[in-house]
PDB file of C-alpha atoms (C1' of nucleotides) in Angstrom:
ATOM      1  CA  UNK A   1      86.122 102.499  79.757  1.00 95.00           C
ATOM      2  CA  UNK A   2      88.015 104.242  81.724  1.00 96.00           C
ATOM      3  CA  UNK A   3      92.227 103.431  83.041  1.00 96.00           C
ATOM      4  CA  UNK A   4      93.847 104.358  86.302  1.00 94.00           C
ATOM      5  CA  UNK A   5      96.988 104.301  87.235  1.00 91.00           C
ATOM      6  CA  UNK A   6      98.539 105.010  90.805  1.00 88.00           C
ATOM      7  CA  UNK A   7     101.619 105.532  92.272  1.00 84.00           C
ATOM      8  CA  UNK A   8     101.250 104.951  96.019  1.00 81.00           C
ATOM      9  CA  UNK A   9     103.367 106.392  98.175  1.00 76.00           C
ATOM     10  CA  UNK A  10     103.836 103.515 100.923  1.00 67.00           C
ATOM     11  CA  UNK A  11     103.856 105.689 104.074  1.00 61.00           C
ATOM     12  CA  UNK A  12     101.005 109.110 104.972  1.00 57.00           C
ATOM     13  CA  UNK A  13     103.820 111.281 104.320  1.00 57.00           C
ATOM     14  CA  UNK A  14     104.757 111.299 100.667  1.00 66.00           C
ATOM     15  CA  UNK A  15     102.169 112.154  98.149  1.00 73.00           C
ATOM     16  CA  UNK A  16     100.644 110.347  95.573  1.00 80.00           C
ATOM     17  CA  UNK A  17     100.187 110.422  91.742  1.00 83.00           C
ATOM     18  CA  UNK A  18      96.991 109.469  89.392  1.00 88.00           C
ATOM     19  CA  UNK A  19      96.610 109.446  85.871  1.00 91.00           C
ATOM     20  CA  UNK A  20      93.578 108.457  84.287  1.00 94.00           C
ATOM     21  CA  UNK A  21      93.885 107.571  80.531  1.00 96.00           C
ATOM     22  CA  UNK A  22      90.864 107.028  78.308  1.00 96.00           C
ATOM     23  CA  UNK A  23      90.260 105.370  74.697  1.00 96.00           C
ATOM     24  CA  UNK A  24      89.776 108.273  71.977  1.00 94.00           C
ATOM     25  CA  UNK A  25      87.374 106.666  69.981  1.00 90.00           C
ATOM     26  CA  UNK A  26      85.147 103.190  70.327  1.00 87.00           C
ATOM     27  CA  UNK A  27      87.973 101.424  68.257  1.00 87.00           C
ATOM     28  CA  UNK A  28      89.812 100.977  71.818  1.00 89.00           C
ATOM     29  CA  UNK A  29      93.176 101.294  69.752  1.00 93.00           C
ATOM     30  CA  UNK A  30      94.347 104.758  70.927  1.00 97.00           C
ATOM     31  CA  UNK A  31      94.702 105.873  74.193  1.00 97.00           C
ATOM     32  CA  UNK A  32      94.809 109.803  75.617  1.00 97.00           C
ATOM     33  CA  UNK A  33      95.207 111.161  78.972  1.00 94.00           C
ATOM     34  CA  UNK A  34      92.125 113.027  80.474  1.00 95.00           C
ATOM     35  CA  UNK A  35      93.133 113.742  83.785  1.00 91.00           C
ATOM     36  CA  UNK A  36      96.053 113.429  86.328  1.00 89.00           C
ATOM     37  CA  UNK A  37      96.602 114.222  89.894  1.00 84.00           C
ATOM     38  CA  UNK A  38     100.792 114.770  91.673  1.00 80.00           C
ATOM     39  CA  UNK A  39      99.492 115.650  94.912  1.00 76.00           C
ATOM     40  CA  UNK A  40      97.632 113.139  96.620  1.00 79.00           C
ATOM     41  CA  UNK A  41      97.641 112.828 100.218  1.00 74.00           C
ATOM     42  CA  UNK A  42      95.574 110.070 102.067  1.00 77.00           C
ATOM     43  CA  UNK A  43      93.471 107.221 100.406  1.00 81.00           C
ATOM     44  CA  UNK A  44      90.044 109.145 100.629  1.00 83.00           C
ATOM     45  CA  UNK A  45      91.663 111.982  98.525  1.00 82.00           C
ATOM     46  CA  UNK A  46      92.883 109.320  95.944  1.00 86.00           C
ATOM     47  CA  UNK A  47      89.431 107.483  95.788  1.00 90.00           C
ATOM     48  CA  UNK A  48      87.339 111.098  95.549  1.00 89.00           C
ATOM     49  CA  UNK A  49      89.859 111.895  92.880  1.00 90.00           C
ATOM     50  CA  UNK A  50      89.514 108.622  91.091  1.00 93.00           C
ATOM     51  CA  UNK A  51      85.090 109.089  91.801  1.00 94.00           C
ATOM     52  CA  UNK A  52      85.580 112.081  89.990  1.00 94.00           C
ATOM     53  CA  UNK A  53      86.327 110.508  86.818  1.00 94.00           C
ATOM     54  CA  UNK A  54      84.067 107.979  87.310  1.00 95.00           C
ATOM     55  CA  UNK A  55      81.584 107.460  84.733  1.00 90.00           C
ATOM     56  CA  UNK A  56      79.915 103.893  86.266  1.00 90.00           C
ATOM     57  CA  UNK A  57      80.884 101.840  83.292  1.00 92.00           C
ATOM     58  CA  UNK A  58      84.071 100.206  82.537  1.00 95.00           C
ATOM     59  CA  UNK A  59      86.849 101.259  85.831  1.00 96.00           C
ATOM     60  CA  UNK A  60      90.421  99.283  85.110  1.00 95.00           C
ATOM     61  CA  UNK A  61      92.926 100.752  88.375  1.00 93.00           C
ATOM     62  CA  UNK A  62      96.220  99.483  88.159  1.00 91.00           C
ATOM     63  CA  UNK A  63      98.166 100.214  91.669  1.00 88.00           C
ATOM     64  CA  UNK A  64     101.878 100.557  92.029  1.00 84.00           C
ATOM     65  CA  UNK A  65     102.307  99.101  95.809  1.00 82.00           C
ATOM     66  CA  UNK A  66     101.108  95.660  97.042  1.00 82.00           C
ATOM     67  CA  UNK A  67      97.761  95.165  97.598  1.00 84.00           C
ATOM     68  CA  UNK A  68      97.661  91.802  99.150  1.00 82.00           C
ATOM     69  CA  UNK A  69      99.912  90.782 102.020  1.00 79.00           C
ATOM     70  CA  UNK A  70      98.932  87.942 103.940  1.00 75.00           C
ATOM     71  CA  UNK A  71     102.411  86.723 105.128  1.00 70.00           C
ATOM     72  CA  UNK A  72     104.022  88.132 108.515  1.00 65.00           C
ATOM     73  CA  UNK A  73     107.756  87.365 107.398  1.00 63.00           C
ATOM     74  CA  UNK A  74     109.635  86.927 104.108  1.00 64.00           C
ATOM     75  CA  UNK A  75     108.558  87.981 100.963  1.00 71.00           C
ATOM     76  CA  UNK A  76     105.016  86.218  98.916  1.00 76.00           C
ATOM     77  CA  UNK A  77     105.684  83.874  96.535  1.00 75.00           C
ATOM     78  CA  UNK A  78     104.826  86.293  93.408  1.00 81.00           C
ATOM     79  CA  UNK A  79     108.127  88.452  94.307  1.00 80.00           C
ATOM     80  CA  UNK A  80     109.986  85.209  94.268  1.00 75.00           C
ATOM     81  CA  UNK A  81     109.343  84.178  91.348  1.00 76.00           C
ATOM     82  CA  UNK A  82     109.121  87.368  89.370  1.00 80.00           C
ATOM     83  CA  UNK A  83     113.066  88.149  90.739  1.00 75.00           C
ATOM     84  CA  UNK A  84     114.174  85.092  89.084  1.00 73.00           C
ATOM     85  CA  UNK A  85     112.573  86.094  85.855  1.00 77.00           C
ATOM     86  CA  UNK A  86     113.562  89.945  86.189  1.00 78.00           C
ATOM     87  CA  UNK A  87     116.322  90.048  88.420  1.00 72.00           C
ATOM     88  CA  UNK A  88     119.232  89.697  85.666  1.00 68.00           C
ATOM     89  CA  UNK A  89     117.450  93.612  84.179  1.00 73.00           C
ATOM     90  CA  UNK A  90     117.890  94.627  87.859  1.00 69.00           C
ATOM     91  CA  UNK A  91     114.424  94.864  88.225  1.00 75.00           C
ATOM     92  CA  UNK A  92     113.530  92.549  90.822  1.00 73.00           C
ATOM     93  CA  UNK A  93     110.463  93.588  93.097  1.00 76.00           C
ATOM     94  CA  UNK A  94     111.251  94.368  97.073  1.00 71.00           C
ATOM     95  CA  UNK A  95     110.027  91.848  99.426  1.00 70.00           C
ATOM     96  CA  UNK A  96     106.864  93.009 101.291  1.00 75.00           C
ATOM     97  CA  UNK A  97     105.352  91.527 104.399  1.00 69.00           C
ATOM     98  CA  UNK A  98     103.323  92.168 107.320  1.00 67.00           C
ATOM     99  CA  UNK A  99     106.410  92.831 109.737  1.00 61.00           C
ATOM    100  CA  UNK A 100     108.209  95.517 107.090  1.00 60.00           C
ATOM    101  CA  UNK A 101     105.168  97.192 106.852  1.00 57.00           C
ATOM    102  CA  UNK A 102     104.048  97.351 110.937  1.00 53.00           C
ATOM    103  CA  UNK A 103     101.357  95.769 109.877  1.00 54.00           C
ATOM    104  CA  UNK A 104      99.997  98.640 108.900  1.00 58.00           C
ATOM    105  CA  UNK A 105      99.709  98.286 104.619  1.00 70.00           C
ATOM    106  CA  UNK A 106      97.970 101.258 102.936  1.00 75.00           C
ATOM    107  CA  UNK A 107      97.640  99.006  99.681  1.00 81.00           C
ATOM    108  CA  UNK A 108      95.081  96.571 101.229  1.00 81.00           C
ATOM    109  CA  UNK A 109      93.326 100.057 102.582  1.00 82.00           C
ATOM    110  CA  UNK A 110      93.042 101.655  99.654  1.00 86.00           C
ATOM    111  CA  UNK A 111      91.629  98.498  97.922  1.00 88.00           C
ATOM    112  CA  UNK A 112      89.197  97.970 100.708  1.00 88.00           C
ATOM    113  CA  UNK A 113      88.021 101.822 100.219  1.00 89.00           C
ATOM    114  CA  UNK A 114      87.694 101.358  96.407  1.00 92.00           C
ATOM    115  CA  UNK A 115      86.086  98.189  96.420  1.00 93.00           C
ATOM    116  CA  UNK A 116      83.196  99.743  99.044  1.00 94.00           C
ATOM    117  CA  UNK A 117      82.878 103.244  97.513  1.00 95.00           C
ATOM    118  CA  UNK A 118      83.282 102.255  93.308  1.00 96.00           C
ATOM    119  CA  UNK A 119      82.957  98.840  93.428  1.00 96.00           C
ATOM    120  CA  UNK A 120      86.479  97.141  91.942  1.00 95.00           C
ATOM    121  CA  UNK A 121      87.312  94.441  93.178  1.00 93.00           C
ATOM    122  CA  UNK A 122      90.992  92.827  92.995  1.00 90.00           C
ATOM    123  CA  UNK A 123      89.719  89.878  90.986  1.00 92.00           C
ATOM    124  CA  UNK A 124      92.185  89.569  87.703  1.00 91.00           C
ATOM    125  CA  UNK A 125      90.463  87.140  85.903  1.00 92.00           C
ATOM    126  CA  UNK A 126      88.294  88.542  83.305  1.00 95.00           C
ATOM    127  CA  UNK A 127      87.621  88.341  79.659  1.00 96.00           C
ATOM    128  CA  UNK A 128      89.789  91.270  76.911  1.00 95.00           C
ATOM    129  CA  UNK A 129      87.856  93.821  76.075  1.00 95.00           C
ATOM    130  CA  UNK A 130      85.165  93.551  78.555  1.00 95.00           C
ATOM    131  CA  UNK A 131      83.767  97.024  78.505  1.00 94.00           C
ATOM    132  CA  UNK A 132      81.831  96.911  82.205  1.00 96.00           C
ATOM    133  CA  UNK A 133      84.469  95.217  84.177  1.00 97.00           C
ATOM    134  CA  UNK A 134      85.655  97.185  87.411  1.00 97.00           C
ATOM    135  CA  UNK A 135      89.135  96.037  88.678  1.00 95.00           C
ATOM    136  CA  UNK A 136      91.676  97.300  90.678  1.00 92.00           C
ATOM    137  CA  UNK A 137      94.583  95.265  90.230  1.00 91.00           C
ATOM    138  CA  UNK A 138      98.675  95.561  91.845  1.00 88.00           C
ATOM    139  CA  UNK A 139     101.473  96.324  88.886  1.00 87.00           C
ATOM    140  CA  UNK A 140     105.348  96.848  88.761  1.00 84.00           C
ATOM    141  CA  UNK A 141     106.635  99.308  86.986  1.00 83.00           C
ATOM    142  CA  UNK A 142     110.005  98.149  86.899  1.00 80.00           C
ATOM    143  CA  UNK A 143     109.241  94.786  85.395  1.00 83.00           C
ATOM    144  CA  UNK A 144     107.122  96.975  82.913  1.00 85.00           C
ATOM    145  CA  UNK A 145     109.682  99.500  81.681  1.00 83.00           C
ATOM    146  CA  UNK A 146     111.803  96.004  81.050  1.00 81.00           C
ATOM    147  CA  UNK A 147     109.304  94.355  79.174  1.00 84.00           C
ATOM    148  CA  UNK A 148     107.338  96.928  77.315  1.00 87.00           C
ATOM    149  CA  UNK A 149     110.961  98.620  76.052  1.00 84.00           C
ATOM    150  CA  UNK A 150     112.736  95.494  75.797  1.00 80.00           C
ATOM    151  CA  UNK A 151     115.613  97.095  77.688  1.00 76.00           C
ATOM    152  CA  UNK A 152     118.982  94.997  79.344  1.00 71.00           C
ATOM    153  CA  UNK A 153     118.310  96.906  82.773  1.00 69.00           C
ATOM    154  CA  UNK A 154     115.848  98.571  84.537  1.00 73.00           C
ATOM    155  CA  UNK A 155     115.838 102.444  84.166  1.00 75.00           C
ATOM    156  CA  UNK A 156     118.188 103.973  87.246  1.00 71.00           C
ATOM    157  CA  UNK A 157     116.454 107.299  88.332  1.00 70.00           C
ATOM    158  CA  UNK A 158     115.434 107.054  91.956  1.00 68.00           C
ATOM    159  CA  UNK A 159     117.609 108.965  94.638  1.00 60.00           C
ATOM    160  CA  UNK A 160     120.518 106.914  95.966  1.00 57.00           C
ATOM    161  CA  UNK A 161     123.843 107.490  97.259  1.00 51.00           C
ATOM    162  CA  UNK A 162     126.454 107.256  94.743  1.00 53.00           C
ATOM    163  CA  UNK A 163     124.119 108.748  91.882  1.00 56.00           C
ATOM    164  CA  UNK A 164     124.341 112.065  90.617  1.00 59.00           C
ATOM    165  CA  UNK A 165     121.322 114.199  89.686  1.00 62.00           C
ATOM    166  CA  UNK A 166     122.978 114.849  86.290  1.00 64.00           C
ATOM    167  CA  UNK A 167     122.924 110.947  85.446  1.00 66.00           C
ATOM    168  CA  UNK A 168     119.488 110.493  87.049  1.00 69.00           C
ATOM    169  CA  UNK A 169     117.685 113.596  85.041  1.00 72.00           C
ATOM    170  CA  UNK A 170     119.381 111.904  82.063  1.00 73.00           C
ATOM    171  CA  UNK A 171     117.437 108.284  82.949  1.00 76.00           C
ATOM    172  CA  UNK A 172     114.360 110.726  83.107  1.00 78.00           C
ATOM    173  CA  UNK A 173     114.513 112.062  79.642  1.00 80.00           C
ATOM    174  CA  UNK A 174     115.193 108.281  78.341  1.00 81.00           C
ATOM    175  CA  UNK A 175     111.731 107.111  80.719  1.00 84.00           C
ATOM    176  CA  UNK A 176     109.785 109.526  79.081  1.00 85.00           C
ATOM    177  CA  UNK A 177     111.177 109.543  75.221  1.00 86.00           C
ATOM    178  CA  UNK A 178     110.544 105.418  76.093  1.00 88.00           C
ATOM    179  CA  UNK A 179     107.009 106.566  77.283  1.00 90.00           C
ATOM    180  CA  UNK A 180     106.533 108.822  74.118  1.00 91.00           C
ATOM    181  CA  UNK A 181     107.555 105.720  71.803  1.00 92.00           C
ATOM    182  CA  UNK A 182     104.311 104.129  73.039  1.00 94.00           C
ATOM    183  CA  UNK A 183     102.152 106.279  70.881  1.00 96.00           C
ATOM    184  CA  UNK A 184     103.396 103.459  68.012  1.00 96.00           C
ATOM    185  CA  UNK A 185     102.446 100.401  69.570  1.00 94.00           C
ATOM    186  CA  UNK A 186      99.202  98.620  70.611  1.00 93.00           C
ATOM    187  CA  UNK A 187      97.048  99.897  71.957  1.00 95.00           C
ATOM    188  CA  UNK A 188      98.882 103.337  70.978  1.00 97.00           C
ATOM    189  CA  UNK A 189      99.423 105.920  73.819  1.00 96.00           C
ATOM    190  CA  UNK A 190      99.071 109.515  72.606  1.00 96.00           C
ATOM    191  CA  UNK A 191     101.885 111.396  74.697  1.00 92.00           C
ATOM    192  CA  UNK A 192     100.890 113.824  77.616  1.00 90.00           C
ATOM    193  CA  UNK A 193     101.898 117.472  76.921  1.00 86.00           C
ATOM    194  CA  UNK A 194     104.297 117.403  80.571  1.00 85.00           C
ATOM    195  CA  UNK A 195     105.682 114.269  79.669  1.00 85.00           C
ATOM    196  CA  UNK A 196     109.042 115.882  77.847  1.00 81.00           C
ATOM    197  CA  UNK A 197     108.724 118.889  80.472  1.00 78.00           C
ATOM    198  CA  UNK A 198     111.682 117.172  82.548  1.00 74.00           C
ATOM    199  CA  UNK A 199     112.383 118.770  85.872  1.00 70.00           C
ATOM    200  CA  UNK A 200     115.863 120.113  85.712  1.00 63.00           C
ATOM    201  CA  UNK A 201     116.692 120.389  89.913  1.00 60.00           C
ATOM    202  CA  UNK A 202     116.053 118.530  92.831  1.00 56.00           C
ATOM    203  CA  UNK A 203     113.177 119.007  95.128  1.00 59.00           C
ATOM    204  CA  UNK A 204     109.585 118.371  94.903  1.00 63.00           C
ATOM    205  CA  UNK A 205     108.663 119.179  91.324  1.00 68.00           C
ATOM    206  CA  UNK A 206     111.216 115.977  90.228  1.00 71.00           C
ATOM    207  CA  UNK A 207     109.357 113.839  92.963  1.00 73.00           C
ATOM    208  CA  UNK A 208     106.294 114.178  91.358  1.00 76.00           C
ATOM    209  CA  UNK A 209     107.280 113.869  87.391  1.00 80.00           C
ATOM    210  CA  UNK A 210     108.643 110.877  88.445  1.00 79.00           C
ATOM    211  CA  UNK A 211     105.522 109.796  90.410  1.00 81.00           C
ATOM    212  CA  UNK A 212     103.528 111.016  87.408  1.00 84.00           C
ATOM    213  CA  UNK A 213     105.598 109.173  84.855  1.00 86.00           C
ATOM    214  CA  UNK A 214     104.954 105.785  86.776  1.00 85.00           C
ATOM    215  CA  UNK A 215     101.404 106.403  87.065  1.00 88.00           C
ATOM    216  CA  UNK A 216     101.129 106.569  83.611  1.00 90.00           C
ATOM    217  CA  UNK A 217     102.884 103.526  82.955  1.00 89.00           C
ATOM    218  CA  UNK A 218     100.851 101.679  85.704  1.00 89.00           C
ATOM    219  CA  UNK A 219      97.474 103.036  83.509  1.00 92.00           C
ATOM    220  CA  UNK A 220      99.255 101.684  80.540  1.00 93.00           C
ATOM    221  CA  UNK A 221      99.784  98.096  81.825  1.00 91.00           C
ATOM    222  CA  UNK A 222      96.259  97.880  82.798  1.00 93.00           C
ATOM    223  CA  UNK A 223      94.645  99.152  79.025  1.00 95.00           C
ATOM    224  CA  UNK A 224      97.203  96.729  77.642  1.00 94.00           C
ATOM    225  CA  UNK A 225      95.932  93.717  79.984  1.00 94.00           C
ATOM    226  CA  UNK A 226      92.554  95.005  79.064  1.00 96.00           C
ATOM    227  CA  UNK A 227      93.169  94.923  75.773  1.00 95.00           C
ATOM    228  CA  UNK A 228      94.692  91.146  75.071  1.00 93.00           C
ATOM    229  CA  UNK A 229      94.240  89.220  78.578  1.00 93.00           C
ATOM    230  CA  UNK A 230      97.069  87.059  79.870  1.00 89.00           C
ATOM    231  CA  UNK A 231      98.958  85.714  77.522  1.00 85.00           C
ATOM    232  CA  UNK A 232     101.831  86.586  74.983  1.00 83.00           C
ATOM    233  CA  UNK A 233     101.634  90.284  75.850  1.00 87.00           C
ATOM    234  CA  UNK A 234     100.778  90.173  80.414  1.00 88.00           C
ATOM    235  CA  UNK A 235     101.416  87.608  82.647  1.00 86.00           C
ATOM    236  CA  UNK A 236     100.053  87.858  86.392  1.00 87.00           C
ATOM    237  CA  UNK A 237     102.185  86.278  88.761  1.00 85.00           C
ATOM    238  CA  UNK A 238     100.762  84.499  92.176  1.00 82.00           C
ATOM    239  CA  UNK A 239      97.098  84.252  93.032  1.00 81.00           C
ATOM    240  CA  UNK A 240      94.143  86.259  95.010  1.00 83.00           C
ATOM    241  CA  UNK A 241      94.723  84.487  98.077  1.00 79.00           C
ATOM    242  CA  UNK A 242      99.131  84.881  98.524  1.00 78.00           C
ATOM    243  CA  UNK A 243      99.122  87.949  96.419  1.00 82.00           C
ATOM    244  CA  UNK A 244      99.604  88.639  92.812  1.00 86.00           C
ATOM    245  CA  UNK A 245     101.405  91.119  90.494  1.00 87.00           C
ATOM    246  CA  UNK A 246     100.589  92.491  87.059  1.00 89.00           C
ATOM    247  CA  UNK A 247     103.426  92.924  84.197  1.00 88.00           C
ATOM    248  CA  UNK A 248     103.847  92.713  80.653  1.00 87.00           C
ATOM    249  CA  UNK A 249     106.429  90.421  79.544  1.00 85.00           C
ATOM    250  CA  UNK A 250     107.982  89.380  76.433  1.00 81.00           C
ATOM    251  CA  UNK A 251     107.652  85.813  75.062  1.00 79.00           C
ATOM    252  CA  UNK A 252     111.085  84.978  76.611  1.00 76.00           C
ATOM    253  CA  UNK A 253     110.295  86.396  80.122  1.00 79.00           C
ATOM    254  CA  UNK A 254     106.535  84.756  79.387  1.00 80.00           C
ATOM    255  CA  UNK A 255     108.375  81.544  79.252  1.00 75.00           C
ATOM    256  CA  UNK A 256     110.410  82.327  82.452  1.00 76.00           C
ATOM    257  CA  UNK A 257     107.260  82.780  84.432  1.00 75.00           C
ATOM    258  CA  UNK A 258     105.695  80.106  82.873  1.00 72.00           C
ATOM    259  CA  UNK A 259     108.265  77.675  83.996  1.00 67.00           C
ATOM    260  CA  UNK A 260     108.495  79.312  87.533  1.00 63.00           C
ATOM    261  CA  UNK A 261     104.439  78.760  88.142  1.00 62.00           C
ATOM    262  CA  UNK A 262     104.836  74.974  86.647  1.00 55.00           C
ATOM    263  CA  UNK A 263     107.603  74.700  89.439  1.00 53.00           C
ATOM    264  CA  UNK A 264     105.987  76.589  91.997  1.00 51.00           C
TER     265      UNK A 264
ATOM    266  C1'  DT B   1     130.688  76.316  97.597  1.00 93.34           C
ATOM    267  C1'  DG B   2     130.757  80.365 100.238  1.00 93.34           C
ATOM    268  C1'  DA B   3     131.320  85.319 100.666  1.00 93.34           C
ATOM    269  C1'  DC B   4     130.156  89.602  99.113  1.00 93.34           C
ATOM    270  C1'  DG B   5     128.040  93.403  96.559  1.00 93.34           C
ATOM    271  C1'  DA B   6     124.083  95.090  94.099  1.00 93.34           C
ATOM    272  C1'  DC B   7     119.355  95.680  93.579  1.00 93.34           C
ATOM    273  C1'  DC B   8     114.491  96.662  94.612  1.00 93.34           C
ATOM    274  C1'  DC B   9     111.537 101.228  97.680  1.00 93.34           C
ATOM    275  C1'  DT B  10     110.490 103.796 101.643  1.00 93.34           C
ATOM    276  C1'  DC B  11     111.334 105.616 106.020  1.00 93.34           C
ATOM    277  C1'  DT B  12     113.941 107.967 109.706  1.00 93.34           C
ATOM    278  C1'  DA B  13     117.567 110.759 111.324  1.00 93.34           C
ATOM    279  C1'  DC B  14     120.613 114.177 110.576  1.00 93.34           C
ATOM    280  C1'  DG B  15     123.005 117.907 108.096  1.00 93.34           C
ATOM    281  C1'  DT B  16     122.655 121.866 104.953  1.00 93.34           C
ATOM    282  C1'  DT B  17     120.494 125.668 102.613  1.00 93.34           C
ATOM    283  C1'  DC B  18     117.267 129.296 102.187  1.00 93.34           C
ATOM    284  C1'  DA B  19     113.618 132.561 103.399  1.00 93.34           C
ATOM    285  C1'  DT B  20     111.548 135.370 106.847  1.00 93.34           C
TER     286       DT B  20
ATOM    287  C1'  DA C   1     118.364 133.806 114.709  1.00 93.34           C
ATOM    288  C1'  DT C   2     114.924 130.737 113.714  1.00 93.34           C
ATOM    289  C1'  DG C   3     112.160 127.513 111.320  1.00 93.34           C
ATOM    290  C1'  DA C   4     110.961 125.349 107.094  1.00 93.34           C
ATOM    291  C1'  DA C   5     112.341 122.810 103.266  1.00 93.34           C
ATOM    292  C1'  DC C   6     115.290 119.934 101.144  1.00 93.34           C
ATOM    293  C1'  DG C   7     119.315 116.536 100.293  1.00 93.34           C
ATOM    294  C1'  DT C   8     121.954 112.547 101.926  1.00 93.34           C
ATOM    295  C1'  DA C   9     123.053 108.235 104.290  1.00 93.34           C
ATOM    296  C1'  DG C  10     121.775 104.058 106.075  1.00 93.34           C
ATOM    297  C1'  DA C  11     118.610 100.346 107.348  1.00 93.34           C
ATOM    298  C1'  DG C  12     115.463  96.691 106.246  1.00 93.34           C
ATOM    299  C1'  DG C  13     114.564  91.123 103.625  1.00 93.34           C
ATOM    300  C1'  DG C  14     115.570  88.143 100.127  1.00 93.34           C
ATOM    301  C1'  DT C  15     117.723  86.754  95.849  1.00 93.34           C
ATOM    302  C1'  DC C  16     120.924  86.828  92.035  1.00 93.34           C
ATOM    303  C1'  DG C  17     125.399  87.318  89.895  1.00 93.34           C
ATOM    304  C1'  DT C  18     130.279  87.465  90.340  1.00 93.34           C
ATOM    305  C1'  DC C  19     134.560  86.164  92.121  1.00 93.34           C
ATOM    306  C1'  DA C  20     137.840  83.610  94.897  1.00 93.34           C
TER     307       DA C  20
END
DNA sequence: TGACGACCCTCTACGTTCAT
DNA sequence: ATGAACGTAGAGGGTCGTCA
């Protein structure tokens, strides 16, 4: 069994991140990282990367970008009702629809090209600890970082006016001594060696840590969904056909979304 | 109740810095 | 002097929280 996690870049002009974590032994309990990728350019390189690691069993891809987009205007019904659960941590998702995008969404491509050259398919309903099932399923890091760290607001370390590097390398260190923590819970996450290597300037080295850092928390969600199904621990939000989203949660926000799908 | 600011992420355009 | 690389500002859609 084998867990991906990507961070997509949304446009052909940034790159993109992989990391690929793996269980350490056949108890499934502890997770290491076996390979990872910064440098990613267009979705062939990402699936030939992601073939590379492929063994042909078990193949769980979590993606960091929407996948499915069938609405021209507004935002799907998953970002809706995910704001109202996460938007008091400041970690509501960005609307995403046909129009925003040109109609041109490199999510739904890359899907297409991993479902026809390793065979996962966006289908999220499977049994825990299915060791043959092939996925490739859309997460949210910021919902994540929320849930999995139990924190009051969502982590503040992208680029934007008003925010100095010094306060931004600071929410770095913080993302990956949170990340590091992970190696105590369930399913444990042994620490990469370049996770506390913090870039210390601007430019394109801190682009990619911080690229790499949600790719490993995408591949986290996934071996955690994996691990206990939807439930106390993941909830997915919306459906195949409008769109869906992936995030942990904790029993209160469990209860949120609960209450939002009832409504919905 | 209405207005306003903040937030999510990425792109484009433009200005600045650095190397050749 | 020139071009490449990089940083900054603002735009885009929709919702939530705060304040008047």
């Amino acid at each position: 069994m084998r867990f991906v996690g990507i961070d997509l870049a949304w446009g052909d002009r940034n790159t993109s991140a992989v990391v690929v974590l793996e269980p350490r032994d056949a108890s499934y309990e502890t997770l290491q990282t076996l390979e990872w990728h910064d440098a990613l350019g267009s979705n062939e390189e990402i699936v030939r990367f992601v073939g590379s690691i492929d063994k042909g069993a078990g193949l769980l891809i979590g993606v960091d970008a929407p996948l499915i987009v069938p609405n021209i205007h507004g935002e799907r019904p998953c970002e809706t009702q995910l704001r109202r659960c996460f938007g008091r941590y400041e970690a509501g998702p960005l609307p995403v629809n046909q129009r925003i995008c040109g109609g041109r969404l490199r999510g739904e491509g890359l899907l297409h090209l991993l479902r026809t050259t390793l065979g996962t398919t966006p289908e999220y309903r499977f049994p825990p600890l299915e060791p043959t099932v092939r996925r490739c399923l859309e997460v949210f890091p910021r919902s994540a970082q929320c849930a999995l760290f139990h924190l009051k607001r969502s982590l503040k370390y992208k680029a934007k006016s008003g925010r100095s590097l010094q306060s931004r390398l600071a929410e770095y260190a913080r993302y990956a001594t949170l990340l590091e923590s992970l190696e105590t819970a369930r399913p444990s996450l042994l620490p990469p060696s370049w996770l506390s290597e913090v870039p210390k300037r601007y430019g394109r080295e801190l682009k990619r840590y911080e690229d790499r850092l949600d790719a490993l928390l995408c591949a986290y969600v996934v071996a955690t969904y994996w691990h206990y199904g939807e439930g106390e621990h993941c909830c997915v939000v919306g459906d195949s056909r409008h769109g869906y989203i992936l995030t942990p949660v904790t029993p209160e926000l469990a209860i949120c979304l609960r209450k939002g799908a009832a409504q919905a």
